[in-house]
Coordinates of N, CA and C in Angstrom, one line a residue:
X1 N -60.1 -43.0 19.1 CA -61.0 -42.1 19.8 C -62.2 -41.7 18.9
X2 N -62.4 -42.4 17.8 CA -63.5 -42.0 16.9 C -64.9 -42.1 17.5
X3 N -65.1 -42.9 18.5 CA -66.4 -43.0 19.1 C -66.8 -41.8 20.0
X4 N -65.8 -41.0 20.3 CA -66.1 -39.9 21.3 C -67.1 -38.9 20.9
X5 N -67.0 -38.4 19.7 CA -67.8 -37.3 19.3 C -69.3 -37.7 19.1
X6 N -69.6 -39.0 18.7 CA -71.0 -39.4 18.6 C -71.7 -39.4 19.9
X7 N -71.1 -40.0 21.0 CA -71.7 -40.0 22.3 C -71.7 -38.6 22.9
X8 N -70.6 -37.9 22.6 CA -70.6 -36.5 23.1 C -71.7 -35.7 22.6
X9 N -72.1 -35.9 21.3 CA -73.2 -35.1 20.7 C -74.5 -35.5 21.3
X10 N -74.7 -36.8 21.6 CA -75.9 -37.3 22.3 C -76.0 -36.6 23.7
X11 N -74.9 -36.7 24.4 CA -74.9 -36.1 25.8 C -75.1 -34.6 25.7
X12 N -74.5 -33.9 24.7 CA -74.6 -32.5 24.6 C -76.1 -32.1 24.4
X13 N -76.8 -32.8 23.5 CA -78.2 -32.4 23.3 C -79.0 -32.7 24.6
X14 N -78.7 -33.8 25.3 CA -79.4 -34.2 26.5 C -79.1 -33.2 27.6
X15 N -77.8 -32.7 27.6 CA -77.4 -31.7 28.6 C -78.3 -30.4 28.5
X16 N -78.6 -30.0 27.3 CA -79.5 -28.8 27.1 C -80.8 -29.1 27.8
X17 N -81.4 -30.3 27.6 CA -82.7 -30.6 28.2 C -82.6 -30.6 29.7
X18 N -81.5 -31.2 30.2 CA -81.3 -31.3 31.6 C -81.2 -30.0 32.2
X19 N -80.5 -29.0 31.5 CA -80.4 -27.7 32.1 C -81.7 -27.0 32.3
X20 N -82.6 -27.3 31.4 CA -84.0 -26.8 31.6 C -84.7 -27.3 32.8
X21 N -84.3 -28.6 33.2 CA -84.9 -29.2 34.3 C -84.2 -28.9 35.6
X22 N -83.0 -28.3 35.5 CA -82.2 -28.0 36.6 C -81.2 -29.0 37.1
X23 N -81.2 -30.2 36.4 CA -80.3 -31.3 36.8 C -78.9 -30.9 36.7
X24 N -78.6 -30.3 35.5 CA -77.2 -29.9 35.2 C -76.7 -28.9 36.2
X25 N -77.6 -28.0 36.7 CA -77.2 -27.0 37.7 C -76.7 -27.6 38.9
X26 N -77.4 -28.6 39.4 CA -77.0 -29.3 40.6 C -75.5 -29.9 40.4
X27 N -75.3 -30.5 39.3 CA -74.0 -31.1 39.1 C -72.9 -30.0 38.9
X28 N -73.2 -28.9 38.2 CA -72.3 -27.8 38.1 C -72.0 -27.2 39.5
X29 N -73.0 -27.1 40.3 CA -72.8 -26.6 41.7 C -71.9 -27.4 42.5
X30 N -72.0 -28.7 42.4 CA -71.2 -29.6 43.2 C -69.8 -29.6 42.7
X31 N -69.5 -29.5 41.4 CA -68.2 -29.4 40.9 C -67.5 -28.1 41.4
X32 N -68.3 -27.0 41.4 CA -67.8 -25.7 41.9 C -67.4 -25.8 43.3
X33 N -68.2 -26.5 44.1 CA -68.0 -26.6 45.5 C -66.7 -27.5 45.8
X34 N -66.6 -28.6 45.1 CA -65.4 -29.5 45.3 C -64.1 -28.7 44.8
X35 N -64.2 -28.1 43.7 CA -63.0 -27.4 43.1 C -62.6 -26.2 44.1
X36 N -63.6 -25.5 44.6 CA -63.3 -24.4 45.5 C -62.7 -24.9 46.8
X37 N -63.2 -26.1 47.3 CA -62.7 -26.7 48.5 C -61.3 -27.1 48.4
X38 N -60.9 -27.6 47.2 CA -59.6 -28.2 47.0 C -58.5 -27.0 46.9
X39 N -59.0 -25.9 46.4 CA -58.0 -24.8 46.3 C -58.2 -23.6 47.2
X40 N -59.2 -23.7 48.1 CA -59.4 -22.7 49.1 C -60.1 -21.5 48.4
X41 N -60.8 -21.7 47.3 CA -61.5 -20.6 46.6 C -60.7 -19.7 45.7
X42 N -59.5 -20.2 45.4 CA -58.6 -19.4 44.5 C -59.1 -19.5 43.1
X43 N -59.6 -18.4 42.6 CA -60.2 -18.4 41.3 C -59.2 -18.5 40.1
X44 N -57.9 -18.4 40.5 CA -56.9 -18.7 39.5 C -56.5 -20.1 39.3
X45 N -57.0 -21.0 40.3 CA -56.8 -22.4 40.2 C -57.5 -23.0 38.9
X46 N -56.7 -23.8 38.2 CA -57.2 -24.3 36.9 C -58.6 -25.0 37.0
X47 N -58.7 -25.9 37.9 CA -59.9 -26.7 38.0 C -61.1 -25.8 38.4
X48 N -60.9 -24.8 39.3 CA -62.0 -23.9 39.7 C -62.3 -23.0 38.5
X49 N -61.3 -22.5 37.8 CA -61.5 -21.7 36.6 C -62.4 -22.4 35.6
X50 N -62.0 -23.6 35.3 CA -62.8 -24.4 34.3 C -64.2 -24.6 34.8
X51 N -64.4 -24.9 36.1 CA -65.7 -25.1 36.7 C -66.6 -23.9 36.5
X52 N -66.0 -22.7 36.8 CA -66.7 -21.4 36.6 C -67.1 -21.2 35.2
X53 N -66.2 -21.5 34.3 CA -66.5 -21.2 32.8 C -67.6 -22.2 32.4
X54 N -67.5 -23.4 32.8 CA -68.6 -24.4 32.4 C -69.9 -24.0 33.0
X55 N -69.9 -23.5 34.2 CA -71.2 -23.1 34.8 C -71.8 -21.9 34.1
X56 N -70.9 -20.9 33.7 CA -71.4 -19.8 33.0 C -71.9 -20.1 31.6
X57 N -71.3 -21.1 31.0 CA -71.7 -21.5 29.6 C -73.1 -22.2 29.7
X58 N -73.4 -22.7 30.8 CA -74.8 -23.4 31.0 C -75.8 -22.4 31.6
X59 N -75.3 -21.1 31.7 CA -76.2 -20.1 32.3 C -76.6 -20.3 33.7
X60 N -75.7 -20.9 34.5 CA -75.9 -21.0 35.9 C -75.8 -19.5 36.5
X61 N -76.8 -19.0 37.2 CA -76.7 -17.7 37.7 C -75.5 -17.4 38.5
X62 N -75.0 -16.2 38.4 CA -73.7 -15.8 39.1 C -73.8 -15.9 40.6
X63 N -75.0 -15.6 41.1 CA -75.1 -15.8 42.6 C -75.0 -17.2 43.0
X64 N -75.5 -18.2 42.2 CA -75.3 -19.6 42.5 C -73.9 -20.0 42.4
X65 N -73.1 -19.4 41.4 CA -71.7 -19.7 41.3 C -70.9 -19.2 42.5
X66 N -71.2 -18.0 42.9 CA -70.5 -17.4 44.1 C -70.8 -18.2 45.3
X67 N -72.1 -18.5 45.5 CA -72.5 -19.3 46.7 C -71.8 -20.6 46.8
X68 N -71.7 -21.3 45.7 CA -71.0 -22.6 45.7 C -69.5 -22.5 46.0
X69 N -68.9 -21.4 45.4 CA -67.5 -21.2 45.7 C -67.2 -20.9 47.2
X70 N -68.1 -20.0 47.7 CA -67.9 -19.6 49.1 C -68.2 -20.8 50.1
X71 N -69.2 -21.6 49.7 CA -69.5 -22.8 50.5 C -68.3 -23.7 50.5
X72 N -67.7 -23.9 49.3 CA -66.6 -24.8 49.2 C -65.4 -24.3 49.9
X73 N -65.1 -23.0 49.7 CA -63.9 -22.4 50.4 C -64.0 -22.4 51.9
X74 N -65.3 -22.4 52.4 CA -65.5 -22.4 53.8 C -65.0 -23.7 54.4
X75 N -65.2 -24.8 53.7 CA -64.6 -26.1 54.1 C -65.5 -26.9 55.0
X76 N -66.3 -26.3 55.8 CA -67.1 -27.1 56.8 C -68.6 -27.1 56.6
X77 N -69.1 -26.1 55.9 CA -70.6 -25.9 55.8 C -71.1 -26.9 54.9
X78 N -72.2 -27.5 55.3 CA -72.9 -28.4 54.3 C -72.3 -29.8 54.3
X79 N -72.8 -30.6 53.3 CA -72.4 -32.0 53.1 C -70.9 -32.0 52.6
X80 N -70.2 -33.1 53.0 CA -68.9 -33.3 52.5 C -68.9 -34.3 51.4
X81 N -68.5 -33.9 50.2 CA -68.6 -34.8 49.0 C -67.3 -35.5 48.8
X82 N -67.4 -36.7 48.3 CA -66.3 -37.6 48.0 C -66.3 -37.9 46.5
X83 N -65.1 -37.8 45.9 CA -64.9 -38.1 44.5 C -64.6 -39.6 44.3
X84 N -65.3 -40.3 43.4 CA -65.1 -41.7 43.2 C -65.2 -41.9 41.7
X85 N -64.7 -43.1 41.2 CA -64.8 -43.5 39.9 C -65.2 -45.0 39.9
X86 N -66.4 -45.2 39.3 CA -66.9 -46.6 39.2 C -66.7 -47.1 37.8
X87 N -66.7 -48.4 37.6 CA -66.5 -49.1 36.3 C -67.5 -50.2 36.2
X88 N -67.8 -50.5 34.9 CA -68.7 -51.6 34.7 C -68.9 -51.9 33.2
X89 N -69.9 -52.7 32.9 CA -70.1 -53.2 31.5 C -71.6 -52.9 31.2
X90 N -71.8 -52.5 29.9 CA -73.2 -52.3 29.5 C -73.6 -53.4 28.5
X91 N -74.8 -53.3 27.9 CA -75.3 -54.3 27.0 C -74.2 -54.6 25.9
X92 N -74.0 -55.8 25.5 CA -73.0 -56.1 24.5 C -71.6 -56.1 25.0
X93 N -71.4 -55.9 26.3 CA -70.1 -55.9 26.8 C -69.3 -54.6 26.7
X94 N -70.0 -53.5 26.3 CA -69.3 -52.2 26.2 C -68.8 -51.8 27.6
X95 N -67.7 -51.1 27.6 CA -67.0 -50.7 28.8 C -67.6 -49.3 29.2
X96 N -67.8 -49.1 30.5 CA -68.4 -47.9 31.0 C -67.6 -47.4 32.2
X97 N -67.3 -46.1 32.2 CA -66.6 -45.5 33.3 C -67.5 -44.3 33.9
X98 N -67.6 -44.2 35.2 CA -68.5 -43.2 35.8 C -67.7 -42.4 36.8
X99 N -67.8 -41.1 36.7 CA -67.3 -40.2 37.7 C -68.4 -39.8 38.7
X100 N -68.1 -39.9 40.0 CA -69.1 -39.7 41.1 C -68.7 -38.6 42.0
X101 N -69.7 -37.8 42.5 CA -69.5 -36.9 43.6 C -70.6 -37.3 44.6
X102 N -70.3 -37.8 45.7 CA -71.4 -38.2 46.6 C -71.0 -37.9 48.1
X103 N -72.1 -37.7 48.9 CA -71.9 -37.5 50.3 C -72.2 -38.8 51.1
X104 N -72.5 -39.9 50.3 CA -72.8 -41.2 50.9 C -72.5 -42.3 49.9
X105 N -71.2 -42.8 50.0 CA -70.7 -43.7 49.0 C -71.5 -45.1 49.0
X106 N -72.0 -45.5 50.2 CA -72.7 -46.8 50.2 C -74.0 -46.7 49.5
X107 N -74.7 -45.6 49.7 CA -76.0 -45.3 49.1 C -75.8 -45.3 47.6
X108 N -74.8 -44.5 47.1 CA -74.6 -44.3 45.7 C -74.2 -45.6 45.0
X109 N -73.3 -46.3 45.7 CA -72.9 -47.6 45.1 C -74.1 -48.5 44.8
X110 N -75.0 -48.6 45.8 CA -76.2 -49.5 45.7 C -77.1 -49.0 44.6
X111 N -77.3 -47.7 44.5 CA -78.2 -47.2 43.5 C -77.6 -47.3 42.1
X112 N -76.3 -47.1 41.9 CA -75.7 -47.3 40.6 C -75.7 -48.8 40.2
X113 N -75.4 -49.6 41.1 CA -75.4 -51.1 40.8 C -76.8 -51.5 40.4
X114 N -77.9 -50.9 41.0 CA -79.2 -51.2 40.6 C -79.5 -50.7 39.2
X115 N -79.0 -49.5 38.8 CA -79.2 -49.0 37.5 C -78.6 -49.9 36.5
X116 N -77.4 -50.4 36.7 CA -76.7 -51.3 35.8 C -77.6 -52.6 35.7
X117 N -78.0 -53.2 36.7 CA -78.6 -54.5 36.7 C -80.0 -54.4 36.0
X118 N -80.7 -53.3 36.2 CA -82.0 -53.1 35.6 C -82.0 -52.7 34.1
X119 N -80.8 -52.4 33.6 CA -80.7 -52.0 32.2 C -79.6 -52.7 31.4
X120 N -79.5 -54.0 31.7 CA -78.7 -54.9 30.9 C -77.2 -54.8 31.1
X121 N -76.8 -54.2 32.2 CA -75.3 -54.1 32.5 C -75.0 -54.7 33.8
X122 N -73.7 -54.5 34.2 CA -73.3 -54.9 35.5 C -72.1 -54.1 36.0
X123 N -72.1 -53.7 37.2 CA -71.0 -52.9 37.8 C -69.9 -53.8 38.1
X124 N -68.7 -53.4 37.8 CA -67.5 -54.2 38.0 C -66.6 -53.7 39.1
X125 N -65.5 -54.4 39.3 CA -64.5 -54.0 40.2 C -63.6 -52.9 39.7
X126 N -63.0 -52.2 40.6 CA -62.1 -51.1 40.2 C -61.0 -51.7 39.3
X127 N -60.8 -51.1 38.1 CA -59.7 -51.5 37.2 C -60.2 -52.5 36.1
X128 N -61.5 -52.9 36.2 CA -61.9 -53.9 35.2 C -62.0 -53.4 33.8
X129 N -62.3 -52.1 33.6 CA -62.3 -51.5 32.3 C -61.4 -50.3 32.2
X130 N -60.8 -49.8 33.3 CA -60.0 -48.6 33.3 C -58.9 -48.6 32.4
X131 N -58.3 -49.8 32.2 CA -57.1 -49.9 31.3 C -57.5 -49.7 29.8
X132 N -58.8 -49.6 29.5 CA -59.2 -49.3 28.1 C -59.3 -47.8 27.8
X133 N -59.1 -47.0 28.9 CA -59.3 -45.6 28.7 C -58.1 -44.8 29.1
X134 N -58.0 -43.6 28.6 CA -56.9 -42.7 28.9 C -57.5 -41.3 29.1
X135 N -57.1 -40.6 30.2 CA -57.7 -39.3 30.5 C -57.1 -38.3 29.5
X136 N -58.1 -37.5 29.0 CA -57.8 -36.5 28.0 C -58.5 -35.2 28.3
X137 N -57.9 -34.0 28.0 CA -58.6 -32.8 28.1 C -59.5 -32.7 26.8
X138 N -60.7 -32.1 27.0 CA -61.6 -32.0 25.9 C -62.2 -30.6 25.9
X139 N -62.1 -29.9 24.8 CA -62.6 -28.5 24.7 C -63.6 -28.5 23.6
X140 N -64.9 -28.2 24.0 CA -66.0 -28.3 23.0 C -66.3 -26.9 22.5
X141 N -66.4 -26.7 21.2 CA -66.6 -25.4 20.5 C -67.8 -25.6 19.6
X142 N -68.8 -24.7 19.6 CA -70.0 -24.8 18.8 C -69.7 -24.2 17.4
X143 N -70.4 -24.8 16.4 CA -70.3 -24.2 15.1 C -70.9 -22.8 15.0
X144 N -72.1 -22.7 15.7 CA -72.8 -21.5 15.8 C -72.0 -20.4 16.4
X145 N -71.8 -19.3 15.6 CA -71.0 -18.2 16.1 C -69.6 -18.2 15.9
X146 N -69.1 -19.3 15.4 CA -67.6 -19.5 15.1 C -67.3 -18.6 13.8
X147 N -66.3 -17.8 14.0 CA -66.0 -16.8 12.9 C -64.8 -17.2 12.0
X148 N -64.3 -18.4 12.2 CA -63.2 -18.9 11.4 C -63.7 -20.3 10.8
X149 N -62.9 -20.8 9.8 CA -63.3 -22.1 9.2 C -62.9 -23.2 10.1
X150 N -63.4 -24.4 9.8 CA -63.1 -25.6 10.6 C -61.6 -25.9 10.4
X151 N -61.1 -25.7 9.2 CA -59.6 -26.0 9.0 C -58.8 -25.1 9.8
X152 N -59.1 -23.8 9.8 CA -58.4 -22.8 10.6 C -58.4 -23.1 12.1
X153 N -59.6 -23.5 12.6 CA -59.7 -23.9 14.0 C -58.8 -25.1 14.3
X154 N -58.9 -26.1 13.4 CA -58.1 -27.3 13.6 C -56.6 -26.9 13.7
X155 N -56.1 -26.1 12.7 CA -54.7 -25.7 12.7 C -54.3 -25.0 14.0
X156 N -55.1 -24.0 14.4 CA -54.8 -23.3 15.6 C -54.7 -24.2 16.8
X157 N -55.6 -25.2 16.9 CA -55.6 -26.1 18.0 C -54.4 -27.0 18.0
X158 N -54.1 -27.6 16.8 CA -53.0 -28.5 16.7 C -51.6 -27.8 16.9
X159 N -51.5 -26.6 16.4 CA -50.3 -25.8 16.6 C -50.1 -25.4 18.1
X160 N -51.2 -25.3 18.8 CA -51.1 -25.0 20.2 C -50.7 -26.2 21.1
X161 N -50.8 -27.4 20.5 CA -50.4 -28.6 21.2 C -51.5 -29.6 21.3
X162 N -52.6 -29.5 20.7 CA -53.7 -30.4 20.8 C -53.3 -31.7 20.1
X163 N -53.8 -32.9 20.6 CA -53.5 -34.2 20.0 C -54.4 -34.6 18.9
X164 N -55.7 -34.2 19.0 CA -56.7 -34.6 18.0 C -57.8 -33.6 17.9
X165 N -58.6 -33.8 16.9 CA -59.6 -32.8 16.6 C -60.8 -33.6 16.0
X166 N -62.0 -33.4 16.6 CA -63.1 -34.2 16.1 C -64.3 -33.2 15.8
X167 N -65.2 -33.6 14.9 CA -66.3 -32.7 14.6 C -67.6 -33.5 14.6
X168 N -68.7 -32.9 14.9 CA -70.1 -33.5 14.8 C -71.0 -32.4 14.3
X169 N -72.3 -32.7 14.2 CA -73.2 -31.7 13.6 C -73.3 -30.4 14.3
X170 N -73.0 -30.4 15.6 CA -73.2 -29.2 16.4 C -71.9 -28.4 16.6
X171 N -70.7 -29.1 16.5 CA -69.5 -28.4 16.7 C -68.3 -29.3 16.7
X172 N -67.3 -28.9 17.5 CA -66.0 -29.6 17.4 C -65.5 -29.9 18.9
X173 N -64.7 -30.9 19.0 CA -64.0 -31.3 20.2 C -62.5 -31.3 20.0
X174 N -61.8 -30.5 20.7 CA -60.3 -30.5 20.7 C -59.8 -31.4 21.8
X175 N -59.0 -32.4 21.5 CA -58.5 -33.3 22.5 C -57.0 -33.0 22.8
X176 N -56.7 -33.0 24.1 CA -55.3 -32.7 24.5 C -54.9 -33.7 25.6
X177 N -53.6 -33.7 25.8 CA -53.1 -34.4 27.0 C -53.4 -33.6 28.2
X178 N -53.6 -34.2 29.4 CA -53.9 -33.4 30.6 C -53.0 -32.2 30.8
X179 N -51.6 -32.4 30.7 CA -50.7 -31.3 31.0 C -50.8 -30.1 30.0
X180 N -51.3 -30.4 28.7 CA -51.3 -29.4 27.7 C -52.7 -28.7 27.6
X181 N -53.7 -29.2 28.4 CA -55.0 -28.7 28.3 C -55.1 -27.2 28.5
X182 N -54.5 -26.7 29.5 CA -54.6 -25.2 29.8 C -54.0 -24.4 28.8
X183 N -52.8 -24.8 28.2 CA -52.1 -24.0 27.2 C -53.0 -23.9 25.9
X184 N -53.6 -25.1 25.5 CA -54.4 -25.1 24.3 C -55.7 -24.3 24.6
X185 N -56.3 -24.4 25.7 CA -57.5 -23.7 26.0 C -57.2 -22.2 26.0
X186 N -56.1 -21.7 26.6 CA -55.8 -20.3 26.6 C -55.5 -19.8 25.2
X187 N -54.8 -20.6 24.4 CA -54.6 -20.2 23.0 C -55.9 -19.9 22.3
X188 N -56.8 -20.8 22.4 CA -58.1 -20.7 21.8 C -58.8 -19.4 22.3
X189 N -58.8 -19.2 23.6 CA -59.4 -18.0 24.1 C -58.7 -16.7 23.6
X190 N -57.4 -16.7 23.5 CA -56.7 -15.6 23.0 C -57.1 -15.3 21.5
X191 N -57.5 -16.3 20.8 CA -57.9 -16.2 19.4 C -59.4 -15.8 19.3
X192 N -60.0 -15.5 20.4 CA -61.4 -15.1 20.5 C -62.4 -16.2 20.1
X193 N -61.9 -17.4 20.4 CA -62.8 -18.6 20.1 C -63.5 -19.0 21.4
X194 N -64.8 -19.1 21.3 CA -65.6 -19.4 22.5 C -65.6 -20.9 22.8
X195 N -65.2 -21.3 24.0 CA -65.2 -22.7 24.4 C -66.4 -22.9 25.2
X196 N -67.3 -23.7 24.8 CA -68.6 -24.0 25.5 C -68.4 -24.8 26.7
X197 N -67.5 -25.8 26.6 CA -67.2 -26.7 27.7 C -65.8 -27.2 27.7
X198 N -65.2 -27.3 28.9 CA -63.9 -27.8 29.1 C -63.9 -28.9 30.2
X199 N -63.5 -30.1 29.8 CA -63.5 -31.2 30.8 C -62.2 -32.0 30.6
X200 N -61.9 -32.7 31.7 CA -60.8 -33.6 31.7 C -61.5 -35.0 32.1
X201 N -61.5 -35.9 31.2 CA -62.2 -37.1 31.4 C -61.7 -38.3 30.6
X202 N -62.1 -39.5 30.9 CA -61.6 -40.7 30.2 C -62.1 -40.8 28.7
X203 N -61.2 -41.1 27.9 CA -61.5 -41.4 26.4 C -61.1 -42.8 26.1
X204 N -61.9 -43.6 25.4 CA -61.5 -45.0 25.1 C -60.4 -45.0 24.1
X205 N -59.4 -45.9 24.3 CA -58.3 -46.0 23.3 C -58.8 -46.7 22.0
X206 N -59.8 -47.6 22.2 CA -60.4 -48.2 21.0 C -61.9 -48.3 21.2
X207 N -62.7 -48.4 20.1 CA -64.1 -48.4 20.3 C -64.7 -49.6 19.7
X208 N -65.9 -49.9 20.2 CA -66.7 -51.0 19.7 C -67.9 -50.4 18.8
X209 N -68.0 -50.8 17.6 CA -69.1 -50.3 16.7 C -70.3 -51.1 17.0
X210 N -71.4 -50.4 17.3 CA -72.7 -51.0 17.5 C -73.6 -50.8 16.2
X211 N -74.0 -52.0 15.6 CA -74.7 -52.0 14.4 C -76.2 -52.4 14.6
X212 N -76.5 -53.0 15.7 CA -77.8 -53.5 16.0 C -78.7 -52.4 16.7
X213 N -79.8 -52.0 16.1 CA -80.6 -50.9 16.6 C -81.1 -51.2 18.0
X214 N -81.5 -52.4 18.3 CA -82.0 -52.8 19.6 C -80.9 -52.7 20.7
X215 N -79.8 -53.1 20.3 CA -78.6 -53.0 21.3 C -78.3 -51.6 21.5
X216 N -78.3 -50.8 20.4 CA -78.0 -49.4 20.6 C -78.9 -48.7 21.5
X217 N -80.2 -49.0 21.4 CA -81.2 -48.4 22.3 C -81.0 -48.8 23.7
X218 N -80.6 -50.0 24.0 CA -80.4 -50.5 25.3 C -79.1 -49.8 25.9
X219 N -78.1 -49.6 25.1 CA -76.9 -49.0 25.6 C -77.1 -47.5 25.9
X220 N -77.8 -46.8 25.0 CA -78.0 -45.4 25.2 C -79.0 -45.2 26.4
X221 N -79.9 -46.1 26.5 CA -80.9 -46.0 27.7 C -80.1 -46.1 29.0
X222 N -79.2 -47.1 29.1 CA -78.4 -47.3 30.3 C -77.5 -46.0 30.5
X223 N -76.9 -45.5 29.5 CA -76.1 -44.3 29.7 C -76.9 -43.1 30.2
X224 N -78.1 -43.0 29.6 CA -79.0 -41.9 30.0 C -79.5 -42.1 31.5
X225 N -79.8 -43.3 31.9 CA -80.2 -43.6 33.2 C -79.1 -43.2 34.2
X226 N -77.9 -43.6 33.9 CA -76.7 -43.2 34.7 C -76.5 -41.7 34.8
X227 N -76.6 -41.1 33.7 CA -76.4 -39.6 33.7 C -77.5 -38.9 34.5
X228 N -78.7 -39.5 34.6 CA -79.8 -38.8 35.3 C -79.6 -38.9 36.8
X229 N -78.7 -39.8 37.3 CA -78.5 -39.9 38.7 C -77.8 -38.6 39.2
X230 N -78.3 -38.1 40.3 CA -77.8 -36.8 40.8 C -76.3 -36.9 41.2
X231 N -75.8 -38.0 41.7 CA -74.5 -38.1 42.2 C -73.4 -38.4 41.1
X232 N -73.9 -38.6 39.8 CA -73.0 -38.9 38.7 C -72.7 -37.7 37.9
X233 N -71.4 -37.4 37.9 CA -70.9 -36.2 37.2 C -70.6 -36.4 35.7
X234 N -70.2 -37.6 35.4 CA -69.9 -37.9 34.0 C -69.9 -39.4 33.7
X235 N -70.4 -39.8 32.5 CA -70.4 -41.2 32.1 C -69.7 -41.3 30.8
X236 N -68.8 -42.3 30.6 CA -68.0 -42.5 29.5 C -68.0 -43.9 29.0
X237 N -68.0 -44.2 27.7 CA -68.0 -45.5 27.2 C -67.2 -45.7 26.0
X238 N -67.0 -46.9 25.5 CA -66.1 -47.2 24.4 C -67.0 -47.6 23.2
X239 N -68.3 -47.3 23.2 CA -69.1 -47.7 22.0 C -69.1 -46.6 21.0
X240 N -69.4 -47.0 19.7 CA -69.6 -46.1 18.6 C -70.8 -46.6 17.9
X241 N -71.8 -45.7 17.7 CA -72.9 -46.0 16.9 C -72.6 -46.0 15.4
X242 N -72.9 -47.1 14.7 CA -72.6 -47.1 13.3 C -73.3 -46.0 12.5
X243 N -72.7 -45.5 11.5 CA -73.3 -44.4 10.7 C -74.6 -44.9 10.1
X244 N -75.6 -44.0 10.1 CA -76.9 -44.3 9.6 C -77.8 -45.3 10.4
X245 N -77.3 -45.6 11.6 CA -78.1 -46.5 12.4 C -79.3 -45.9 12.9
X246 N -80.5 -46.5 12.6 CA -81.8 -45.9 13.1 C -82.2 -46.6 14.4
X247 N -81.8 -45.9 15.5 CA -82.1 -46.5 16.8 C -83.1 -45.7 17.6

């Protein structure tokens, strides 16, 4: 899982810029709508609870959050979104998984295939790279404002049932099995530890180290192009940028 934190850090920085442009707000709103529709608007539902917390962490206005929940709980108003997972390959054969929320699967499939082909990759069949990944809960915590040491944070997380603990320059990622995610998350909250983002998403079981700067630029460019698509909720890959790589 060592490649996770490096790409997570790239995405995290990009996410801040996207929030300023409003792109992340659209994606957060869609997740709120889907989560609310699935549970009928029950704010105690785990998925909806996580969606609300992630939206608040990105400063999505409360009225936008409530509007999305009400729209989703209503069930019939507005577009009907479908959840899909696409798979493919990037430059150098790196594996890519994509989570989709779309109201038109044919349009989205064509657009995503076009992004792959224009950026050195290709979209594959279902299952072509899925076997390389395993779904994990991921809890992101920033260094800024953390009132305990990294070692203490790691021990709290592991004692609560976390499987792994990663760090990068901005913060930490606590990795859990899907069934243990809520228990670990709640333990951290009880310890007054602020969780900036909680997600359940694919993590590569093994990673490919990228040492060539040109290839690194091509891979990251493809990942960014995919993330910029309005229907794409998350992009995951098995590459790891080599330490000190100037790309």
